[in-house]
Short mmCIF file of C-alpha atoms in Angstrom, two decimals:
data_model
loop_
_atom_site.label_atom_id
_atom_site.label_comp_id
_atom_site.label_asym_id
_atom_site.label_seq_id
_atom_site.Cartn_x
_atom_site.Cartn_y
_atom_site.Cartn_z
CA VAL A 1 0.26 0.13 0.05
CA TYR A 2 1.21 3.34 -0.82
CA LYS A 3 1.15 5.83 2.21
CA ARG A 4 -0.20 9.12 1.55
CA GLN A 5 2.38 12.08 1.44
CA GLU A 6 1.85 15.25 3.45
CA GLY A 7 3.78 16.82 0.56
CA THR A 8 2.32 17.44 -2.83
CA LEU A 9 2.84 15.75 -6.39
CA ILE A 10 4.65 17.09 -8.79
CA LEU A 11 3.54 16.33 -12.23
CA GLY A 12 6.55 16.90 -15.17
CA TYR A 13 5.20 17.42 -18.74
CA TRP A 14 4.96 19.82 -21.67
CA ASN A 15 2.78 22.61 -21.96
CA LEU A 16 0.57 21.23 -24.01
CA GLN A 17 -2.47 18.28 -22.73
CA GLY A 18 -1.28 15.73 -24.85
CA LEU A 19 0.14 12.09 -22.95
CA GLY A 20 -0.30 14.53 -19.58
CA GLU A 21 -4.16 14.96 -19.63
CA PRO A 22 -5.93 12.29 -18.59
CA ILE A 23 -3.53 12.28 -16.19
CA ARG A 24 -4.43 15.89 -14.46
CA LEU A 25 -8.44 14.98 -15.04
CA LEU A 26 -7.30 11.86 -13.00
CA LEU A 27 -5.57 14.10 -10.29
CA GLU A 28 -8.14 16.55 -10.35
CA TYR A 29 -11.06 13.84 -9.65
CA LEU A 30 -9.38 12.23 -7.21
CA GLY A 31 -8.48 15.36 -5.18
CA LEU A 32 -5.08 15.21 -4.59
CA LYS A 33 -2.69 18.09 -4.37
CA TYR A 34 0.01 18.21 -7.13
CA GLU A 35 1.99 20.98 -8.76
CA GLU A 36 3.46 20.88 -12.65
CA LYS A 37 6.71 21.32 -13.54
CA VAL A 38 6.11 22.75 -17.47
CA TYR A 39 8.25 22.38 -20.14
CA GLU A 40 8.96 24.73 -23.29
CA LEU A 41 8.66 22.59 -26.68
CA SER A 42 10.56 25.80 -27.25
CA ASN A 43 13.44 24.79 -24.26
CA GLN A 44 14.33 21.59 -24.91
CA ALA A 45 17.65 22.01 -22.86
CA GLU A 46 15.66 22.29 -18.87
CA TRP A 47 14.00 18.72 -19.81
CA ALA A 48 17.64 17.38 -20.41
CA ALA A 49 19.05 19.13 -17.34
CA ASP A 50 16.37 17.29 -15.51
CA LYS A 51 15.98 14.41 -16.83
CA SER A 52 19.46 13.02 -16.48
CA ALA A 53 19.12 13.88 -12.46
CA LEU A 54 15.61 12.56 -11.56
CA ASN A 55 17.69 9.00 -10.87
CA PHE A 56 15.01 6.95 -13.07
CA PRO A 57 16.16 3.76 -14.60
CA PHE A 58 13.12 5.19 -17.76
CA PRO A 59 13.34 8.96 -17.87
CA ASN A 60 10.61 10.54 -19.55
CA VAL A 61 7.78 12.94 -19.59
CA PRO A 62 4.94 12.66 -18.30
CA TYR A 63 6.76 12.55 -14.76
CA LEU A 64 5.32 12.30 -11.04
CA LYS A 65 7.69 13.28 -8.02
CA ASP A 66 5.92 11.88 -4.43
CA GLY A 67 8.98 12.70 -2.28
CA GLU A 68 12.04 11.37 -3.45
CA LYS A 69 9.83 8.86 -5.68
CA VAL A 70 9.75 9.24 -9.67
CA VAL A 71 6.83 7.74 -11.71
CA CYS A 72 7.10 7.53 -15.64
CA GLU A 73 5.20 6.60 -17.94
CA SER A 74 1.86 7.76 -18.42
CA GLU A 75 0.01 4.48 -17.69
CA ALA A 76 1.90 3.75 -14.90
CA ILE A 77 1.61 6.73 -13.29
CA ALA A 78 -2.38 6.77 -13.56
CA PHE A 79 -1.75 3.53 -11.51
CA TYR A 80 0.57 5.22 -8.99
CA ILE A 81 -1.79 7.97 -8.16
CA VAL A 82 -5.24 5.38 -7.99
CA PHE A 83 -2.91 3.79 -4.89
CA LYS A 84 -1.95 7.14 -3.80
CA GLY A 85 -5.66 7.93 -3.98
CA ASN A 86 -6.86 4.88 -2.43
CA ARG A 87 -9.27 3.92 -5.15
CA ILE A 88 -8.52 0.59 -6.44
CA ASP A 89 -12.42 0.09 -7.92
CA LEU A 90 -10.77 2.54 -10.73
CA PHE A 91 -9.50 -0.89 -11.65
CA GLY A 92 -12.14 -2.28 -11.82
CA ARG A 93 -14.73 -3.68 -8.85
CA THR A 94 -14.61 -7.92 -10.13
CA GLU A 95 -11.71 -9.45 -11.81
CA GLU A 96 -14.40 -9.52 -14.73
CA GLU A 97 -14.80 -5.50 -14.40
CA ARG A 98 -10.90 -5.38 -14.77
CA VAL A 99 -11.10 -7.57 -17.38
CA GLN A 100 -13.06 -5.41 -19.30
CA ALA A 101 -11.56 -2.61 -17.97
CA THR A 102 -7.76 -3.72 -19.98
CA THR A 103 -9.84 -4.34 -23.80
CA VAL A 104 -11.23 -1.32 -23.71
CA ARG A 105 -7.73 0.58 -22.86
CA GLY A 106 -6.24 -0.81 -25.25
CA VAL A 107 -8.75 -0.04 -28.05
CA VAL A 108 -8.68 3.47 -26.67
CA GLY A 109 -5.05 3.01 -26.79
CA ASP A 110 -5.63 2.13 -30.11
CA LEU A 111 -7.99 4.62 -31.33
CA TYR A 112 -5.42 7.31 -29.37
CA MET A 113 -2.42 6.72 -31.80
CA ASP A 114 -4.90 6.46 -34.77
CA VAL A 115 -5.20 10.10 -33.58
CA VAL A 116 -1.61 10.71 -33.56
CA LYS A 117 -1.58 10.03 -36.84
CA PHE A 118 -3.64 11.59 -38.24
CA VAL A 119 -1.97 14.77 -36.31
CA TRP A 120 1.02 14.50 -38.01
CA ASN A 121 0.64 13.30 -41.20
CA PRO A 122 1.04 16.05 -43.65
CA ASN A 123 -2.18 15.14 -46.13
CA TRP A 124 -4.63 14.89 -43.55
CA GLU A 125 -7.25 17.54 -45.01
CA ALA A 126 -6.84 15.14 -48.04
CA GLU A 127 -7.39 12.35 -46.37
CA GLN A 128 -9.68 12.67 -43.41
CA ALA A 129 -12.70 12.10 -44.75
CA LYS A 130 -10.90 8.45 -45.30
CA ILE A 131 -9.15 8.00 -42.48
CA PHE A 132 -12.48 8.75 -40.47
CA GLU A 133 -14.20 5.58 -42.53
CA GLU A 134 -11.50 2.85 -42.33
CA LYS A 135 -10.22 3.85 -38.78
CA TYR A 136 -12.21 5.84 -36.59
CA ASN A 137 -15.34 4.75 -37.68
CA PRO A 138 -14.78 1.18 -37.06
CA ARG A 139 -13.94 1.48 -33.16
CA LEU A 140 -16.11 4.18 -32.38
CA LYS A 141 -18.65 1.98 -34.01
CA ASN A 142 -17.72 -0.85 -31.56
CA LEU A 143 -17.20 1.54 -28.92
CA ASN A 144 -20.43 2.96 -28.79
CA ALA A 145 -22.45 -0.95 -28.81
CA TYR A 146 -20.38 -1.60 -25.93
CA ALA A 147 -21.53 1.16 -23.62
CA ALA A 148 -25.09 1.01 -24.94
CA GLY A 149 -27.69 1.67 -21.58
CA LYS A 150 -24.31 2.51 -18.73
CA LYS A 151 -23.79 5.83 -17.82
CA HIS A 152 -19.70 4.85 -17.51
CA ILE A 153 -17.55 2.81 -20.53
CA LEU A 154 -18.52 -0.57 -17.90
CA GLY A 155 -22.07 0.26 -16.59
CA ASP A 156 -22.65 2.42 -14.09
CA ASN A 157 -19.46 3.07 -11.82
CA LEU A 158 -16.21 5.15 -13.38
CA ASN A 159 -13.26 3.00 -14.18
CA LEU A 160 -9.25 4.34 -15.41
CA VAL A 161 -10.39 3.96 -18.19
CA ASP A 162 -12.82 6.43 -18.85
CA PHE A 163 -10.64 9.05 -18.37
CA ALA A 164 -8.58 7.66 -21.60
CA LEU A 165 -11.57 7.37 -23.72
CA PHE A 166 -13.01 10.89 -22.34
CA GLN A 167 -9.68 12.57 -23.11
CA THR A 168 -9.71 10.98 -26.95
CA LEU A 169 -13.22 11.60 -27.38
CA TYR A 170 -12.56 15.22 -26.78
CA LEU A 171 -9.74 15.11 -29.38
CA LEU A 172 -11.81 13.42 -32.05
CA GLN A 173 -14.62 16.41 -31.47
CA LYS A 174 -11.80 18.89 -31.73
CA ILE A 175 -11.05 17.12 -35.11
CA ASP A 176 -14.49 16.52 -35.89
CA SER A 177 -17.12 18.72 -34.34
CA LYS A 178 -19.24 15.86 -35.54
CA ALA A 179 -17.63 13.39 -34.76
CA LEU A 180 -19.90 11.21 -31.91
CA ASP A 181 -23.51 12.26 -34.33
CA ALA A 182 -23.58 9.43 -34.70
CA TYR A 183 -22.49 7.42 -32.08
CA PRO A 184 -25.04 9.07 -29.19
CA ASN A 185 -24.10 6.47 -26.39
CA LEU A 186 -20.27 7.67 -26.64
CA GLN A 187 -21.97 11.21 -26.77
CA THR A 188 -23.53 10.32 -23.82
CA LEU A 189 -20.19 8.54 -21.41
CA TYR A 190 -18.56 12.02 -23.00
CA ASN A 191 -21.12 14.02 -21.32
CA ASN A 192 -21.43 11.75 -17.93
CA PHE A 193 -17.55 12.18 -17.41
CA SER A 194 -18.15 15.89 -18.30
CA GLU A 195 -20.53 16.82 -15.77
CA ILE A 196 -18.50 15.08 -12.73
CA PRO A 197 -17.91 18.19 -10.28
CA GLN A 198 -14.08 18.11 -10.02
CA ILE A 199 -13.63 17.89 -13.99
CA LYS A 200 -16.02 20.68 -14.29
CA ALA A 201 -14.37 22.45 -12.15
CA TYR A 202 -11.25 21.61 -13.86
CA ARG A 203 -12.56 22.34 -17.45
CA ALA A 204 -13.74 26.20 -16.66
CA THR A 205 -10.19 27.10 -15.49
CA ASP A 206 -7.64 29.33 -17.12
CA LYS A 207 -4.82 27.23 -16.64
CA PHE A 208 -7.28 24.12 -18.64
CA LYS A 209 -8.19 26.97 -21.28
CA ASN A 210 -4.78 27.95 -21.65
CA ARG A 211 -2.86 24.98 -21.70
CA SER A 212 -2.15 23.78 -25.68
CA VAL A 213 -3.86 20.78 -26.95
CA TYR A 214 -1.61 19.06 -28.70
CA VAL A 215 2.34 19.77 -30.22
CA PRO A 216 1.68 23.39 -31.76
CA THR A 217 4.05 22.14 -35.11
CA ALA A 218 2.60 19.10 -35.56
CA PRO A 219 0.37 19.90 -39.13
CA PHE A 220 -3.35 19.54 -38.03
CA LYS A 221 -3.60 22.50 -36.05
CA PHE A 222 -5.95 21.84 -33.11
CA PRO A 223 -7.97 24.28 -32.32
CA SER A 224 -7.67 26.70 -28.69
CA ALA A 225 -9.69 24.68 -26.03
#
């Protein structure tokens, strides 16, 4: 069992949403105190200096510092935060839920990687319709069917995978505002998550609104948050 530290967690990441956003959402939801070490993409030297000082075998961003404890890789960070918040129910309340959550996490991860590939595609505009038809829509169709009649992706109870799913659906709607029009069950999940009081309050802050959605130099330019 991880001990709760009296100090404040430190989340290190670039000055954008990216892989850091599901982590921020989780921290906000659990009400854990944290500060951010924000790195600018234009100043790689600062991260290079801190990287060597992390004293971690796999230094990377995002990273989380909890006193002397350092955790890297976004999935591991999310796990650590769940343990810290004493909310292991977010992994699933039964063995079957945990298996299902891991399955859905794989699907969501594939969908997120499709989004990343699209964003870095220099021909995104000409290929957008084809990418939606061949990549996004098949995954969205399956997820939509799985989400039928549910409040969150596994049912009434929030799961860790809901945080990654929410952020991925958010990005898709930033690419195309009508991305979820044909998937009402996913739209319901998205709306339910966005109305969680802690999430709603965080997303109303300037901290959220003033942060870039993704790497500004990518060929596809996301609208502001």
